[in-house]
């Protein structure tokens, strides 16, 4: 295969049948291998969708600048896309993000700005800082600057509706009974739920939420309320109804603790040969809960967001795991 641009490699990722989760639940549980995207995560899709939309609307052109606030993966995806298309990338990242993600962004040539980790209600939050910076640069440069706005830019969920949902439906020959994933921006769950439900309204959709977030209670009890302590997973765990969460068509909701997610990730290294990042553990655990609720024989799909290479300082750091009371892989 020959492609003219690395962005042509975004998407069309395979489904992997997950042996251990399938065996213990009696369902066929599949993970969509989004870690095989060119910049290494599902956020390559959101990044490409946002840039293509901005180009179509003529909001950015050659030599333009893209500013975004991100915990890392969207920033990495945007930097890849922008480098390929001739744009500059400025990333505002909270200090709680892994050191590995910082290194990747700097090494890819992004202009990285680290800010204090603050709640969304605080105007020093990385999302607000990135928005203000984009506005300032746009005024200074007379245009040709965009703010990615991954949380509320609906180009995000629309791209998942167009690509991720269609791929999942085609790869399962339409024989899919359930889909679940966690919420970061909401783009994946929003887009996939709308896309799959438009093809078959009987397909069940579940939100799988990490501890310390509010989406579990939003969809389960119709109220924004935190359940559990803040999570050590990254890039997921939402506290507000973003524009990409709004369209989500959700039937079920699950809450997954960090202990469950990390233990399952270490198990899957041995049983599947999969070396996955933290959010994938939440997603697979949620798919297993969904399988238990729906019963044996169902086909359930979830997202394998990225690999573990961005999380060594957490997932494979005995000191960190001990301090947080998290399980430790037996081989460490």
mmCIF file of C-alpha atoms in Angstrom:
data_model
loop_
_atom_site.group_PDB
_atom_site.id
_atom_site.type_symbol
_atom_site.label_atom_id
_atom_site.label_comp_id
_atom_site.label_asym_id
_atom_site.label_seq_id
_atom_site.Cartn_x
_atom_site.Cartn_y
_atom_site.Cartn_z
ATOM 1 C CA UNK A 1 0.000 0.000 0.000
ATOM 2 C CA UNK A 2 1.208 3.501 -0.881
ATOM 3 C CA UNK A 3 -0.271 6.678 0.607
ATOM 4 C CA UNK A 4 0.555 10.295 -0.168
ATOM 5 C CA UNK A 5 0.124 11.614 3.377
ATOM 6 C CA UNK A 6 0.440 10.056 6.824
ATOM 7 C CA UNK A 7 -3.058 11.301 7.661
ATOM 8 C CA UNK A 8 -4.399 8.785 5.119
ATOM 9 C CA UNK A 9 -3.431 6.126 7.672
ATOM 10 C CA UNK A 10 -5.802 7.446 10.347
ATOM 11 C CA UNK A 11 -8.656 5.032 10.967
ATOM 12 C CA UNK A 12 -9.552 1.650 9.441
ATOM 13 C CA UNK A 13 -8.124 -0.023 12.534
ATOM 14 C CA UNK A 14 -8.880 -3.730 13.097
ATOM 15 C CA UNK A 15 -11.048 -5.357 15.733
ATOM 16 C CA UNK A 16 -9.287 -7.809 18.050
ATOM 17 C CA UNK A 17 -11.275 -10.511 19.822
ATOM 18 C CA UNK A 18 -10.261 -10.375 23.478
ATOM 19 C CA UNK A 19 -9.850 -13.935 24.710
ATOM 20 C CA UNK A 20 -9.958 -13.613 28.498
ATOM 21 C CA UNK A 21 -12.842 -11.078 28.666
ATOM 22 C CA UNK A 22 -14.823 -13.173 26.171
ATOM 23 C CA UNK A 23 -14.225 -16.451 28.002
ATOM 24 C CA UNK A 24 -15.246 -15.225 31.451
ATOM 25 C CA UNK A 25 -18.408 -13.481 30.211
ATOM 26 C CA UNK A 26 -19.626 -15.881 27.521
ATOM 27 C CA UNK A 27 -19.830 -13.002 25.056
ATOM 28 C CA UNK A 28 -17.675 -12.053 22.102
ATOM 29 C CA UNK A 29 -15.823 -8.942 23.292
ATOM 30 C CA UNK A 30 -13.831 -7.060 20.687
ATOM 31 C CA UNK A 31 -11.386 -4.188 21.078
ATOM 32 C CA UNK A 32 -10.931 -1.675 18.283
ATOM 33 C CA UNK A 33 -7.166 -1.311 17.966
ATOM 34 C CA UNK A 34 -6.904 2.473 17.947
ATOM 35 C CA UNK A 35 -3.313 2.286 19.206
ATOM 36 C CA UNK A 36 -2.458 1.383 15.582
ATOM 37 C CA UNK A 37 -3.277 4.899 14.357
ATOM 38 C CA UNK A 38 -0.108 6.673 13.087
ATOM 39 C CA UNK A 39 0.361 8.891 16.157
ATOM 40 C CA UNK A 40 -0.635 6.045 18.450
ATOM 41 C CA UNK A 41 -4.147 6.732 19.723
ATOM 42 C CA UNK A 42 -7.824 7.171 18.961
ATOM 43 C CA UNK A 43 -7.302 10.923 19.277
ATOM 44 C CA UNK A 44 -5.745 10.908 15.796
ATOM 45 C CA UNK A 45 -9.339 10.748 14.556
ATOM 46 C CA UNK A 46 -10.493 13.789 16.527
ATOM 47 C CA UNK A 47 -7.381 15.693 15.448
ATOM 48 C CA UNK A 48 -7.892 14.955 11.769
ATOM 49 C CA UNK A 49 -11.618 15.649 11.961
ATOM 50 C CA UNK A 50 -11.035 19.048 13.573
ATOM 51 C CA UNK A 51 -8.396 20.084 11.020
ATOM 52 C CA UNK A 52 -10.373 18.890 7.977
ATOM 53 C CA UNK A 53 -13.408 20.801 9.242
ATOM 54 C CA UNK A 54 -11.364 23.985 9.761
ATOM 55 C CA UNK A 55 -9.876 23.672 6.266
ATOM 56 C CA UNK A 56 -13.287 23.139 4.721
ATOM 57 C CA UNK A 57 -14.565 26.275 6.475
ATOM 58 C CA UNK A 58 -11.391 28.140 5.390
ATOM 59 C CA UNK A 59 -10.577 28.994 9.002
ATOM 60 C CA UNK A 60 -6.953 27.951 8.509
ATOM 61 C CA UNK A 61 -4.529 27.912 5.611
ATOM 62 C CA UNK A 62 -0.871 27.377 4.801
ATOM 63 C CA UNK A 63 1.397 28.562 7.611
ATOM 64 C CA UNK A 64 -1.478 28.704 10.106
ATOM 65 C CA UNK A 65 -1.351 27.933 13.809
ATOM 66 C CA UNK A 66 -3.427 25.469 15.841
ATOM 67 C CA UNK A 67 -3.734 25.965 19.605
ATOM 68 C CA UNK A 68 -5.173 23.252 21.822
ATOM 69 C CA UNK A 69 -5.536 22.307 25.474
ATOM 70 C CA UNK A 70 -4.980 18.612 26.045
ATOM 71 C CA UNK A 71 -3.752 15.935 28.436
ATOM 72 C CA UNK A 72 -1.619 14.669 25.552
ATOM 73 C CA UNK A 73 -3.074 12.326 22.961
ATOM 74 C CA UNK A 74 -5.114 14.918 21.089
ATOM 75 C CA UNK A 75 -2.080 17.188 21.132
ATOM 76 C CA UNK A 76 0.114 14.419 19.738
ATOM 77 C CA UNK A 77 -2.457 13.665 17.042
ATOM 78 C CA UNK A 78 -2.795 17.340 16.144
ATOM 79 C CA UNK A 79 0.963 17.809 15.953
ATOM 80 C CA UNK A 80 1.218 14.864 13.561
ATOM 81 C CA UNK A 81 -1.598 16.177 11.353
ATOM 82 C CA UNK A 82 -0.341 19.776 11.484
ATOM 83 C CA UNK A 83 3.235 18.813 10.643
ATOM 84 C CA UNK A 84 1.947 16.910 7.607
ATOM 85 C CA UNK A 85 -0.190 19.845 6.472
ATOM 86 C CA UNK A 86 2.163 22.739 7.196
ATOM 87 C CA UNK A 87 0.697 24.215 10.380
ATOM 88 C CA UNK A 88 2.325 25.227 13.661
ATOM 89 C CA UNK A 89 1.086 23.573 16.870
ATOM 90 C CA UNK A 90 0.881 25.144 20.327
ATOM 91 C CA UNK A 91 -0.179 22.795 23.108
ATOM 92 C CA UNK A 92 -1.330 23.813 26.600
ATOM 93 C CA UNK A 93 -1.053 20.842 28.950
ATOM 94 C CA UNK A 94 -1.775 20.415 32.675
ATOM 95 C CA UNK A 95 1.209 19.398 34.781
ATOM 96 C CA UNK A 96 -0.575 16.203 35.879
ATOM 97 C CA UNK A 97 -0.082 14.710 32.404
ATOM 98 C CA UNK A 98 2.601 12.055 32.105
ATOM 99 C CA UNK A 99 6.188 13.076 31.441
ATOM 100 C CA UNK A 100 6.213 10.683 28.485
ATOM 101 C CA UNK A 101 3.543 12.707 26.689
ATOM 102 C CA UNK A 102 5.446 15.943 27.304
ATOM 103 C CA UNK A 103 8.578 14.414 25.790
ATOM 104 C CA UNK A 104 6.720 13.156 22.727
ATOM 105 C CA UNK A 105 5.181 16.564 22.032
ATOM 106 C CA UNK A 106 8.465 18.415 22.413
ATOM 107 C CA UNK A 107 10.278 15.881 20.248
ATOM 108 C CA UNK A 108 7.619 16.247 17.542
ATOM 109 C CA UNK A 109 8.232 20.002 17.472
ATOM 110 C CA UNK A 110 5.130 21.273 19.258
ATOM 111 C CA UNK A 111 5.354 24.488 21.286
ATOM 112 C CA UNK A 112 4.428 23.048 24.690
ATOM 113 C CA UNK A 113 3.102 25.208 27.531
ATOM 114 C CA UNK A 114 2.691 23.470 30.906
ATOM 115 C CA UNK A 115 0.119 24.940 33.319
ATOM 116 C CA UNK A 116 -1.093 24.109 36.817
ATOM 117 C CA UNK A 117 -3.670 21.328 37.020
ATOM 118 C CA UNK A 118 -6.870 23.152 37.945
ATOM 119 C CA UNK A 119 -10.601 22.314 37.707
ATOM 120 C CA UNK A 120 -12.611 23.515 34.735
ATOM 121 C CA UNK A 121 -14.355 26.106 36.936
ATOM 122 C CA UNK A 122 -11.002 27.864 37.423
ATOM 123 C CA UNK A 123 -10.009 30.218 34.594
ATOM 124 C CA UNK A 124 -6.452 28.906 34.918
ATOM 125 C CA UNK A 125 -7.635 25.489 33.699
ATOM 126 C CA UNK A 126 -5.734 24.358 30.606
ATOM 127 C CA UNK A 127 -8.831 24.516 28.390
ATOM 128 C CA UNK A 128 -9.472 28.186 29.234
ATOM 129 C CA UNK A 129 -5.789 29.082 28.916
ATOM 130 C CA UNK A 130 -5.615 27.553 25.437
ATOM 131 C CA UNK A 131 -8.780 29.374 24.335
ATOM 132 C CA UNK A 132 -7.444 32.747 25.470
ATOM 133 C CA UNK A 133 -4.074 32.111 23.848
ATOM 134 C CA UNK A 134 -5.707 31.227 20.523
ATOM 135 C CA UNK A 135 -7.826 34.393 20.625
ATOM 136 C CA UNK A 136 -4.780 36.556 21.392
ATOM 137 C CA UNK A 137 -2.722 35.040 18.577
ATOM 138 C CA UNK A 138 -5.602 35.293 16.114
ATOM 139 C CA UNK A 139 -5.992 39.001 16.839
ATOM 140 C CA UNK A 140 -2.243 39.583 16.670
ATOM 141 C CA UNK A 141 -1.809 37.663 13.408
ATOM 142 C CA UNK A 142 -5.001 38.884 11.763
ATOM 143 C CA UNK A 143 -6.425 35.368 11.493
ATOM 144 C CA UNK A 144 -5.095 31.990 10.332
ATOM 145 C CA UNK A 145 -5.156 30.750 13.936
ATOM 146 C CA UNK A 146 -7.665 28.254 15.302
ATOM 147 C CA UNK A 147 -8.440 26.833 18.707
ATOM 148 C CA UNK A 148 -8.951 23.061 18.417
ATOM 149 C CA UNK A 149 -11.608 23.089 21.155
ATOM 150 C CA UNK A 150 -11.795 19.283 21.180
ATOM 151 C CA UNK A 151 -14.401 19.190 23.962
ATOM 152 C CA UNK A 152 -17.016 21.381 22.298
ATOM 153 C CA UNK A 153 -16.058 21.301 18.622
ATOM 154 C CA UNK A 154 -18.647 18.950 17.146
ATOM 155 C CA UNK A 155 -16.354 18.124 14.227
ATOM 156 C CA UNK A 156 -14.953 15.667 16.791
ATOM 157 C CA UNK A 157 -18.051 13.506 17.256
ATOM 158 C CA UNK A 158 -19.098 13.947 13.623
ATOM 159 C CA UNK A 159 -15.827 12.388 12.465
ATOM 160 C CA UNK A 160 -16.383 9.395 14.767
ATOM 161 C CA UNK A 161 -19.941 9.055 13.472
ATOM 162 C CA UNK A 162 -18.609 9.024 9.901
ATOM 163 C CA UNK A 163 -15.596 6.749 10.428
ATOM 164 C CA UNK A 164 -15.426 4.820 13.726
ATOM 165 C CA UNK A 165 -19.105 3.837 13.831
ATOM 166 C CA UNK A 166 -19.149 2.807 10.170
ATOM 167 C CA UNK A 167 -15.995 0.729 10.559
ATOM 168 C CA UNK A 168 -17.346 -1.101 13.623
ATOM 169 C CA UNK A 169 -20.650 -1.854 11.897
ATOM 170 C CA UNK A 170 -18.906 -3.138 8.753
ATOM 171 C CA UNK A 171 -16.297 -5.169 10.661
ATOM 172 C CA UNK A 172 -18.992 -7.008 12.616
ATOM 173 C CA UNK A 173 -21.173 -7.448 9.491
ATOM 174 C CA UNK A 174 -23.797 -5.481 11.395
ATOM 175 C CA UNK A 175 -23.941 -8.181 14.071
ATOM 176 C CA UNK A 176 -23.092 -5.931 16.973
ATOM 177 C CA UNK A 177 -25.236 -5.941 20.094
ATOM 178 C CA UNK A 178 -23.413 -3.451 22.299
ATOM 179 C CA UNK A 179 -20.759 -0.743 22.348
ATOM 180 C CA UNK A 180 -19.127 0.979 25.281
ATOM 181 C CA UNK A 181 -16.255 3.342 26.038
ATOM 182 C CA UNK A 182 -15.230 6.009 28.517
ATOM 183 C CA UNK A 183 -15.727 9.732 28.035
ATOM 184 C CA UNK A 184 -12.906 12.199 27.624
ATOM 185 C CA UNK A 185 -14.278 14.842 25.294
ATOM 186 C CA UNK A 186 -17.306 12.681 24.519
ATOM 187 C CA UNK A 187 -16.456 12.549 20.818
ATOM 188 C CA UNK A 188 -16.050 8.793 20.554
ATOM 189 C CA UNK A 189 -19.132 7.809 22.559
ATOM 190 C CA UNK A 190 -21.213 10.562 20.999
ATOM 191 C CA UNK A 191 -20.236 9.791 17.420
ATOM 192 C CA UNK A 192 -20.268 6.020 17.660
ATOM 193 C CA UNK A 193 -23.599 5.937 19.504
ATOM 194 C CA UNK A 194 -25.284 8.171 16.934
ATOM 195 C CA UNK A 195 -23.716 6.279 14.043
ATOM 196 C CA UNK A 196 -24.580 2.798 15.290
ATOM 197 C CA UNK A 197 -28.090 3.684 16.465
ATOM 198 C CA UNK A 198 -28.833 5.164 13.024
ATOM 199 C CA UNK A 199 -28.136 1.742 11.544
ATOM 200 C CA UNK A 200 -29.881 -0.327 14.212
ATOM 201 C CA UNK A 201 -31.701 1.289 17.118
ATOM 202 C CA UNK A 202 -31.539 -1.991 19.064
ATOM 203 C CA UNK A 203 -27.769 -1.753 19.511
ATOM 204 C CA UNK A 204 -27.108 -0.971 23.180
ATOM 205 C CA UNK A 205 -24.711 1.822 24.126
ATOM 206 C CA UNK A 206 -23.008 2.142 27.515
ATOM 207 C CA UNK A 207 -20.946 4.856 29.140
ATOM 208 C CA UNK A 208 -18.027 3.393 31.099
ATOM 209 C CA UNK A 209 -16.760 5.960 33.592
ATOM 210 C CA UNK A 210 -13.550 5.939 35.634
ATOM 211 C CA UNK A 211 -13.646 6.754 39.328
ATOM 212 C CA UNK A 212 -13.804 10.427 40.236
ATOM 213 C CA UNK A 213 -15.864 11.516 37.212
ATOM 214 C CA UNK A 214 -19.508 12.503 36.809
ATOM 215 C CA UNK A 215 -20.746 10.797 33.649
ATOM 216 C CA UNK A 216 -21.701 7.547 35.416
ATOM 217 C CA UNK A 217 -24.195 9.384 37.597
ATOM 218 C CA UNK A 218 -25.281 11.636 34.728
ATOM 219 C CA UNK A 219 -26.432 8.703 32.628
ATOM 220 C CA UNK A 220 -27.434 6.396 35.514
ATOM 221 C CA UNK A 221 -29.220 8.857 37.811
ATOM 222 C CA UNK A 222 -29.610 11.989 35.673
ATOM 223 C CA UNK A 223 -27.418 14.108 37.930
ATOM 224 C CA UNK A 224 -23.869 15.426 37.731
ATOM 225 C CA UNK A 225 -22.241 13.937 40.791
ATOM 226 C CA UNK A 226 -18.747 12.569 41.359
ATOM 227 C CA UNK A 227 -18.403 8.893 42.257
ATOM 228 C CA UNK A 228 -15.107 7.842 43.826
ATOM 229 C CA UNK A 229 -11.710 9.466 44.293
ATOM 230 C CA UNK A 230 -9.886 11.164 41.382
ATOM 231 C CA UNK A 231 -8.603 8.638 38.864
ATOM 232 C CA UNK A 232 -4.986 7.981 37.870
ATOM 233 C CA UNK A 233 -6.104 7.257 34.315
ATOM 234 C CA UNK A 234 -5.472 10.041 31.797
ATOM 235 C CA UNK A 235 -7.577 11.645 29.089
ATOM 236 C CA UNK A 236 -10.901 10.340 30.424
ATOM 237 C CA UNK A 237 -13.219 11.355 33.240
ATOM 238 C CA UNK A 238 -15.534 14.241 32.443
ATOM 239 C CA UNK A 239 -17.211 16.700 34.816
ATOM 240 C CA UNK A 240 -19.523 18.543 32.431
ATOM 241 C CA UNK A 241 -21.832 17.971 29.487
ATOM 242 C CA UNK A 242 -19.695 18.993 26.529
ATOM 243 C CA UNK A 243 -21.061 19.598 23.026
ATOM 244 C CA UNK A 244 -19.662 16.187 22.100
ATOM 245 C CA UNK A 245 -21.351 14.475 25.053
ATOM 246 C CA UNK A 246 -24.750 16.063 24.290
ATOM 247 C CA UNK A 247 -25.690 13.861 21.295
ATOM 248 C CA UNK A 248 -24.717 10.596 23.062
ATOM 249 C CA UNK A 249 -27.438 7.942 22.982
ATOM 250 C CA UNK A 250 -26.724 5.946 26.122
ATOM 251 C CA UNK A 251 -28.693 2.985 27.517
ATOM 252 C CA UNK A 252 -26.403 1.815 30.333
ATOM 253 C CA UNK A 253 -23.714 3.230 32.591
ATOM 254 C CA UNK A 254 -20.838 1.595 34.478
ATOM 255 C CA UNK A 255 -18.348 2.782 37.072
ATOM 256 C CA UNK A 256 -14.836 1.281 37.031
ATOM 257 C CA UNK A 257 -12.231 1.775 39.749
ATOM 258 C CA UNK A 258 -8.542 2.282 39.034
ATOM 259 C CA UNK A 259 -7.789 -0.974 40.859
ATOM 260 C CA UNK A 260 -10.081 -2.895 38.492
ATOM 261 C CA UNK A 261 -8.675 -1.172 35.406
ATOM 262 C CA UNK A 262 -4.989 -1.612 36.274
ATOM 263 C CA UNK A 263 -5.417 -5.244 37.358
ATOM 264 C CA UNK A 264 -7.184 -6.050 34.081
ATOM 265 C CA UNK A 265 -4.482 -4.324 32.017
ATOM 266 C CA UNK A 266 -1.771 -6.450 33.639
ATOM 267 C CA UNK A 267 -3.887 -9.572 33.109
ATOM 268 C CA UNK A 268 -4.266 -8.747 29.409
ATOM 269 C CA UNK A 269 -0.530 -8.368 28.916
ATOM 270 C CA UNK A 270 -0.322 -12.076 29.738
ATOM 271 C CA UNK A 271 -3.551 -13.362 28.173
ATOM 272 C CA UNK A 272 -3.744 -11.239 25.012
ATOM 273 C CA UNK A 273 -0.202 -9.955 24.442
ATOM 274 C CA UNK A 274 -1.702 -6.465 24.526
ATOM 275 C CA UNK A 275 0.346 -3.699 26.156
ATOM 276 C CA UNK A 276 -2.333 -1.053 26.653
ATOM 277 C CA UNK A 277 -2.693 2.367 28.260
ATOM 278 C CA UNK A 278 -4.795 3.182 31.300
ATOM 279 C CA UNK A 279 -8.062 4.184 29.613
ATOM 280 C CA UNK A 280 -8.175 0.871 27.734
ATOM 281 C CA UNK A 281 -8.399 -0.941 31.072
ATOM 282 C CA UNK A 282 -11.482 1.089 31.974
ATOM 283 C CA UNK A 283 -13.036 0.381 28.575
ATOM 284 C CA UNK A 284 -12.475 -3.375 28.625
ATOM 285 C CA UNK A 285 -13.719 -3.633 32.217
ATOM 286 C CA UNK A 286 -16.850 -1.759 31.124
ATOM 287 C CA UNK A 287 -17.345 -4.110 28.182
ATOM 288 C CA UNK A 288 -17.190 -7.036 30.610
ATOM 289 C CA UNK A 289 -19.807 -5.412 32.846
ATOM 290 C CA UNK A 290 -21.991 -4.813 29.806
ATOM 291 C CA UNK A 291 -21.597 -8.455 28.772
ATOM 292 C CA UNK A 292 -22.661 -9.626 32.228
ATOM 293 C CA UNK A 293 -25.751 -7.418 32.141
ATOM 294 C CA UNK A 294 -26.764 -8.341 28.573
ATOM 295 C CA UNK A 295 -26.058 -12.055 28.984
ATOM 296 C CA UNK A 296 -24.027 -14.676 27.061
ATOM 297 C CA UNK A 297 -23.790 -14.779 23.278
ATOM 298 C CA UNK A 298 -23.743 -11.039 22.594
ATOM 299 C CA UNK A 299 -21.189 -9.215 20.453
ATOM 300 C CA UNK A 300 -19.756 -6.219 22.288
ATOM 301 C CA UNK A 301 -17.163 -3.724 21.038
ATOM 302 C CA UNK A 302 -15.005 -1.293 22.968
ATOM 303 C CA UNK A 303 -12.005 0.939 22.270
ATOM 304 C CA UNK A 304 -8.336 0.133 22.863
ATOM 305 C CA UNK A 305 -7.318 3.781 22.991
ATOM 306 C CA UNK A 306 -3.512 3.691 23.074
ATOM 307 C CA UNK A 307 -0.587 1.609 24.288
ATOM 308 C CA UNK A 308 1.267 1.704 27.593
ATOM 309 C CA UNK A 309 4.373 3.493 26.332
ATOM 310 C CA UNK A 310 3.050 6.900 27.465
ATOM 311 C CA UNK A 311 2.381 5.692 31.019
ATOM 312 C CA UNK A 312 5.539 3.904 32.178
ATOM 313 C CA UNK A 313 5.981 6.413 34.998
ATOM 314 C CA UNK A 314 2.628 5.327 36.417
ATOM 315 C CA UNK A 315 1.674 1.839 35.245
ATOM 316 C CA UNK A 316 5.094 0.234 35.647
ATOM 317 C CA UNK A 317 6.469 2.258 38.537
ATOM 318 C CA UNK A 318 6.354 0.179 41.747
ATOM 319 C CA UNK A 319 6.820 3.221 43.972
ATOM 320 C CA UNK A 320 3.904 5.040 42.348
ATOM 321 C CA UNK A 321 1.653 1.971 42.423
ATOM 322 C CA UNK A 322 2.417 1.318 46.092
ATOM 323 C CA UNK A 323 1.705 4.936 47.035
ATOM 324 C CA UNK A 324 -1.647 4.826 45.230
ATOM 325 C CA UNK A 325 -2.640 1.386 46.550
ATOM 326 C CA UNK A 326 -2.833 -0.030 43.036
ATOM 327 C CA UNK A 327 -2.007 -3.577 41.944
ATOM 328 C CA UNK A 328 1.530 -4.339 40.818
ATOM 329 C CA UNK A 329 2.284 -6.689 37.912
ATOM 330 C CA UNK A 330 3.933 -9.868 39.142
ATOM 331 C CA UNK A 331 6.935 -9.471 36.833
ATOM 332 C CA UNK A 332 8.046 -6.122 38.258
#
